[in-house]
Amino acid sequence: MEKLYEGKSKIVYAGPDEWTCYIKYKDTATAGNGAKKEDLPEKGRINAQISNIIFDYLTRYGIKTHMLRFVDPTMILAKKAEIIPLEVVVRNVAAGHFSSRYGVEEGSALKNVVVEYSYKNDDLGDPLICDSQITALGIAEQFELDEIKELALKINELLVRFFDKAGIKLIDFKIELGRYNGEIILCDEISPDCARLWDKTTNEKMDKDRFRRDMGDVMYYYQEILRRVMKANE
Ligand SMILES: Nc1ncnc2c1ncn2[C@@H]1O[C@H](COP(=O)(O)OP(=O)(O)OP(=O)(O)O)[C@@H](O)[C@H]1O
Ligand SMILES: [Mg+2]
């Protein structure tokens, strides 16, 4: 297979035609823009499955995604989109960079849902970026940003409901969107690698923060998230 791009957690290969690509989930975990790196056995398979269940659920509620089908347990065939180089972050509760940047305790309630963008550029360290900066740089048009924001909020509403059913609080998450056939579609993945997921009753962290912060039992919790989302999806 022709490798098009190797990222930190996935590899993109050319698909059977120009409209598609294969996306292989790796077991590699990284944090701090690659500064911390480790292999976590089974992570690729578990994230591929979690992401698929979530994309499947979102599709049932009218969200367009890149997912076509599984090729093997760690690889999917997807629509090959032109990725808009923005990390779109949705926050329901203060945590992570939001907490450190603005000096609010992790777990604090927010008066409204936050949608924020970072410019996807590893050399620059994915800096925060606002609408007028995005349009000034030609990264996306304002009408696209309006659609992206509406989409992000709708996905958030659906996911909060879904995770709640799984006994999980959705604290925040990151999505990537792409242009495909004149539309904006949900790409990349939604997994514990790119969402903060806390147990609904104990507030135990079940996501990549366990890896970032050396809390241990990373794969135990990822496996538990898979178990719960499978059950919530029945
Ligand atoms: N449907 C899609 N079509 C084309 N590219 C995609 C699609 N879905 C995801 N991608 C891209 O595939 C790559 C996945 O690799 P990975 O997540 O490992 O990247 P990464 O290390 O996070 O680096 P970066 O996202 O900064 O490129 C990302 O660049 C992502 O934007
Ligand atoms: Mg990525």
mmCIF file of C-alpha atoms in Angstrom, residues 5-143:
data_model
loop_
_atom_site.group_PDB
_atom_site.id
_atom_site.type_symbol
_atom_site.label_atom_id
_atom_site.label_comp_id
_atom_site.label_asym_id
_atom_site.label_seq_id
_atom_site.Cartn_x
_atom_site.Cartn_y
_atom_site.Cartn_z
ATOM 1 C CA TYR A 5 1.100 10.270 5.611
ATOM 2 C CA GLU A 6 2.265 8.898 8.918
ATOM 3 C CA GLY A 7 1.032 10.784 11.963
ATOM 4 C CA LYS A 8 1.611 10.205 15.634
ATOM 5 C CA SER A 9 -1.258 7.770 16.107
ATOM 6 C CA LYS A 10 -2.423 6.787 12.615
ATOM 7 C CA ILE A 11 -1.111 6.071 9.139
ATOM 8 C CA VAL A 12 -2.972 7.164 6.003
ATOM 9 C CA TYR A 13 -2.587 4.977 2.878
ATOM 10 C CA ALA A 14 -3.896 5.558 -0.640
ATOM 11 C CA GLY A 15 -7.278 3.909 -1.129
ATOM 12 C CA PRO A 16 -8.559 1.838 -4.061
ATOM 13 C CA ASP A 17 -9.534 5.073 -5.830
ATOM 14 C CA GLU A 18 -8.762 8.778 -5.537
ATOM 15 C CA TRP A 19 -11.821 9.502 -3.356
ATOM 16 C CA THR A 20 -10.863 7.150 -0.541
ATOM 17 C CA CYS A 21 -8.006 6.343 1.815
ATOM 18 C CA TYR A 22 -7.135 3.646 4.330
ATOM 19 C CA ILE A 23 -6.542 4.812 7.876
ATOM 20 C CA LYS A 24 -4.546 2.505 10.143
ATOM 21 C CA TYR A 25 -4.704 3.067 13.908
ATOM 22 C CA LYS A 26 -1.323 2.528 15.590
ATOM 23 C CA ASP A 27 -0.643 1.452 19.166
ATOM 24 C CA THR A 28 1.628 4.462 19.688
ATOM 25 C CA ALA A 29 0.615 7.003 22.306
ATOM 26 C CA THR A 30 2.171 10.461 22.365
ATOM 27 C CA ALA A 31 1.751 13.558 24.504
ATOM 28 C CA GLY A 32 3.197 17.060 24.505
ATOM 29 C CA ASN A 33 3.430 17.171 20.697
ATOM 30 C CA GLY A 34 5.393 13.897 20.617
ATOM 31 C CA ALA A 35 7.758 14.669 23.525
ATOM 32 C CA LYS A 36 6.412 11.662 25.485
ATOM 33 C CA LYS A 37 5.951 8.498 23.444
ATOM 34 C CA GLU A 38 5.082 4.901 24.269
ATOM 35 C CA ASP A 39 3.553 1.813 22.732
ATOM 36 C CA LEU A 40 0.290 0.749 24.358
ATOM 37 C CA PRO A 41 -0.653 -2.734 23.143
ATOM 38 C CA GLU A 42 -4.205 -2.921 21.687
ATOM 39 C CA LYS A 43 -4.697 0.868 21.678
ATOM 40 C CA GLY A 44 -5.090 0.961 17.890
ATOM 41 C CA ARG A 45 -7.768 -1.696 17.828
ATOM 42 C CA ILE A 46 -9.655 -0.256 20.800
ATOM 43 C CA ASN A 47 -9.631 3.324 19.474
ATOM 44 C CA ALA A 48 -10.672 2.171 16.002
ATOM 45 C CA GLN A 49 -13.649 0.392 17.528
ATOM 46 C CA ILE A 50 -14.650 3.193 19.901
ATOM 47 C CA SER A 51 -14.403 5.755 17.104
ATOM 48 C CA ASN A 52 -16.456 3.562 14.796
ATOM 49 C CA ILE A 53 -19.267 3.109 17.323
ATOM 50 C CA ILE A 54 -19.374 6.869 17.898
ATOM 51 C CA PHE A 55 -19.296 7.750 14.177
ATOM 52 C CA ASP A 56 -21.997 5.167 13.567
ATOM 53 C CA TYR A 57 -24.178 6.700 16.284
ATOM 54 C CA LEU A 58 -23.599 10.230 14.932
ATOM 55 C CA THR A 59 -24.460 9.049 11.397
ATOM 56 C CA ARG A 60 -27.816 7.814 12.680
ATOM 57 C CA TYR A 61 -28.488 11.383 13.854
ATOM 58 C CA GLY A 62 -27.628 12.946 10.507
ATOM 59 C CA ILE A 63 -23.940 13.825 10.960
ATOM 60 C CA LYS A 64 -21.881 13.160 7.835
ATOM 61 C CA THR A 65 -18.602 11.345 8.531
ATOM 62 C CA HIS A 66 -15.663 9.952 6.552
ATOM 63 C CA MET A 67 -16.278 6.355 7.675
ATOM 64 C CA LEU A 68 -16.919 3.792 4.934
ATOM 65 C CA ARG A 69 -16.040 0.398 6.420
ATOM 66 C CA PHE A 70 -13.599 -1.664 8.466
ATOM 67 C CA VAL A 71 -10.835 -3.402 6.529
ATOM 68 C CA ASP A 72 -9.391 -5.155 9.575
ATOM 69 C CA PRO A 73 -9.783 -4.480 13.323
ATOM 70 C CA THR A 74 -7.233 -1.634 13.227
ATOM 71 C CA MET A 75 -7.858 -0.198 9.758
ATOM 72 C CA ILE A 76 -10.776 1.551 8.086
ATOM 73 C CA LEU A 77 -11.564 2.669 4.565
ATOM 74 C CA ALA A 78 -12.579 6.349 4.685
ATOM 75 C CA LYS A 79 -13.576 9.143 2.361
ATOM 76 C CA LYS A 80 -10.377 11.007 1.536
ATOM 77 C CA ALA A 81 -11.114 14.577 2.541
ATOM 78 C CA GLU A 82 -9.207 17.828 2.322
ATOM 79 C CA ILE A 83 -8.593 18.271 6.031
ATOM 80 C CA ILE A 84 -9.221 21.814 7.275
ATOM 81 C CA PRO A 85 -6.103 22.378 9.424
ATOM 82 C CA LEU A 86 -8.001 23.262 12.595
ATOM 83 C CA GLU A 87 -8.409 21.340 15.814
ATOM 84 C CA VAL A 88 -11.965 22.126 16.820
ATOM 85 C CA VAL A 89 -12.259 21.763 20.590
ATOM 86 C CA VAL A 90 -15.593 21.672 22.421
ATOM 87 C CA ARG A 91 -15.592 22.126 26.198
ATOM 88 C CA ASN A 92 -18.399 21.400 28.651
ATOM 89 C CA VAL A 93 -16.286 21.574 31.817
ATOM 90 C CA ALA A 94 -12.952 23.346 32.463
ATOM 91 C CA ALA A 95 -9.920 21.048 32.110
ATOM 92 C CA GLY A 96 -6.501 20.746 30.494
ATOM 93 C CA HIS A 97 -5.151 23.803 28.672
ATOM 94 C CA PHE A 98 -8.352 25.754 29.322
ATOM 95 C CA SER A 99 -7.756 25.397 33.070
ATOM 96 C CA SER A 100 -4.050 26.235 32.969
ATOM 97 C CA ARG A 101 -4.408 29.068 30.429
ATOM 98 C CA TYR A 102 -7.210 30.885 32.241
ATOM 99 C CA GLY A 103 -6.444 29.819 35.816
ATOM 100 C CA VAL A 104 -9.640 27.911 36.558
ATOM 101 C CA GLU A 105 -9.665 24.721 38.549
ATOM 102 C CA GLU A 106 -10.085 21.516 36.564
ATOM 103 C CA GLY A 107 -13.659 20.312 36.845
ATOM 104 C CA SER A 108 -15.146 23.839 37.223
ATOM 105 C CA ALA A 109 -18.520 24.379 35.584
ATOM 106 C CA LEU A 110 -18.715 26.749 32.596
ATOM 107 C CA LYS A 111 -21.548 29.205 31.948
ATOM 108 C CA ASN A 112 -21.755 28.088 28.345
ATOM 109 C CA VAL A 113 -20.295 25.474 26.051
ATOM 110 C CA VAL A 114 -16.953 26.630 24.596
ATOM 111 C CA VAL A 115 -15.989 26.045 20.969
ATOM 112 C CA GLU A 116 -12.383 26.991 20.224
ATOM 113 C CA TYR A 117 -9.935 26.451 17.385
ATOM 114 C CA SER A 118 -6.256 25.647 17.243
ATOM 115 C CA TYR A 119 -4.266 25.919 14.042
ATOM 116 C CA LYS A 120 -3.050 22.369 13.238
ATOM 117 C CA ASN A 121 0.654 23.035 12.819
ATOM 118 C CA ASP A 122 3.105 20.960 14.849
ATOM 119 C CA ASP A 123 6.047 23.332 14.199
ATOM 120 C CA LEU A 124 4.067 26.191 15.739
ATOM 121 C CA GLY A 125 2.712 23.992 18.557
ATOM 122 C CA ASP A 126 -0.934 24.120 17.374
ATOM 123 C CA PRO A 127 -1.599 27.728 18.536
ATOM 124 C CA LEU A 128 -5.087 28.941 19.484
ATOM 125 C CA ILE A 129 -6.645 30.911 16.633
ATOM 126 C CA CYS A 130 -9.835 32.977 16.260
ATOM 127 C CA ASP A 131 -12.282 33.409 13.364
ATOM 128 C CA SER A 132 -10.793 36.552 11.848
ATOM 129 C CA GLN A 133 -7.275 35.091 12.039
ATOM 130 C CA ILE A 134 -8.507 31.909 10.339
ATOM 131 C CA THR A 135 -10.145 33.822 7.487
ATOM 132 C CA ALA A 136 -7.196 36.256 7.252
ATOM 133 C CA LEU A 137 -4.827 33.338 6.708
ATOM 134 C CA GLY A 138 -7.189 31.661 4.235
ATOM 135 C CA ILE A 139 -7.474 28.502 6.359
ATOM 136 C CA ALA A 140 -11.281 28.521 6.024
ATOM 137 C CA GLU A 141 -14.049 30.897 4.956
ATOM 138 C CA GLN A 142 -16.402 32.486 7.491
ATOM 139 C CA PHE A 143 -19.405 30.523 6.156
#
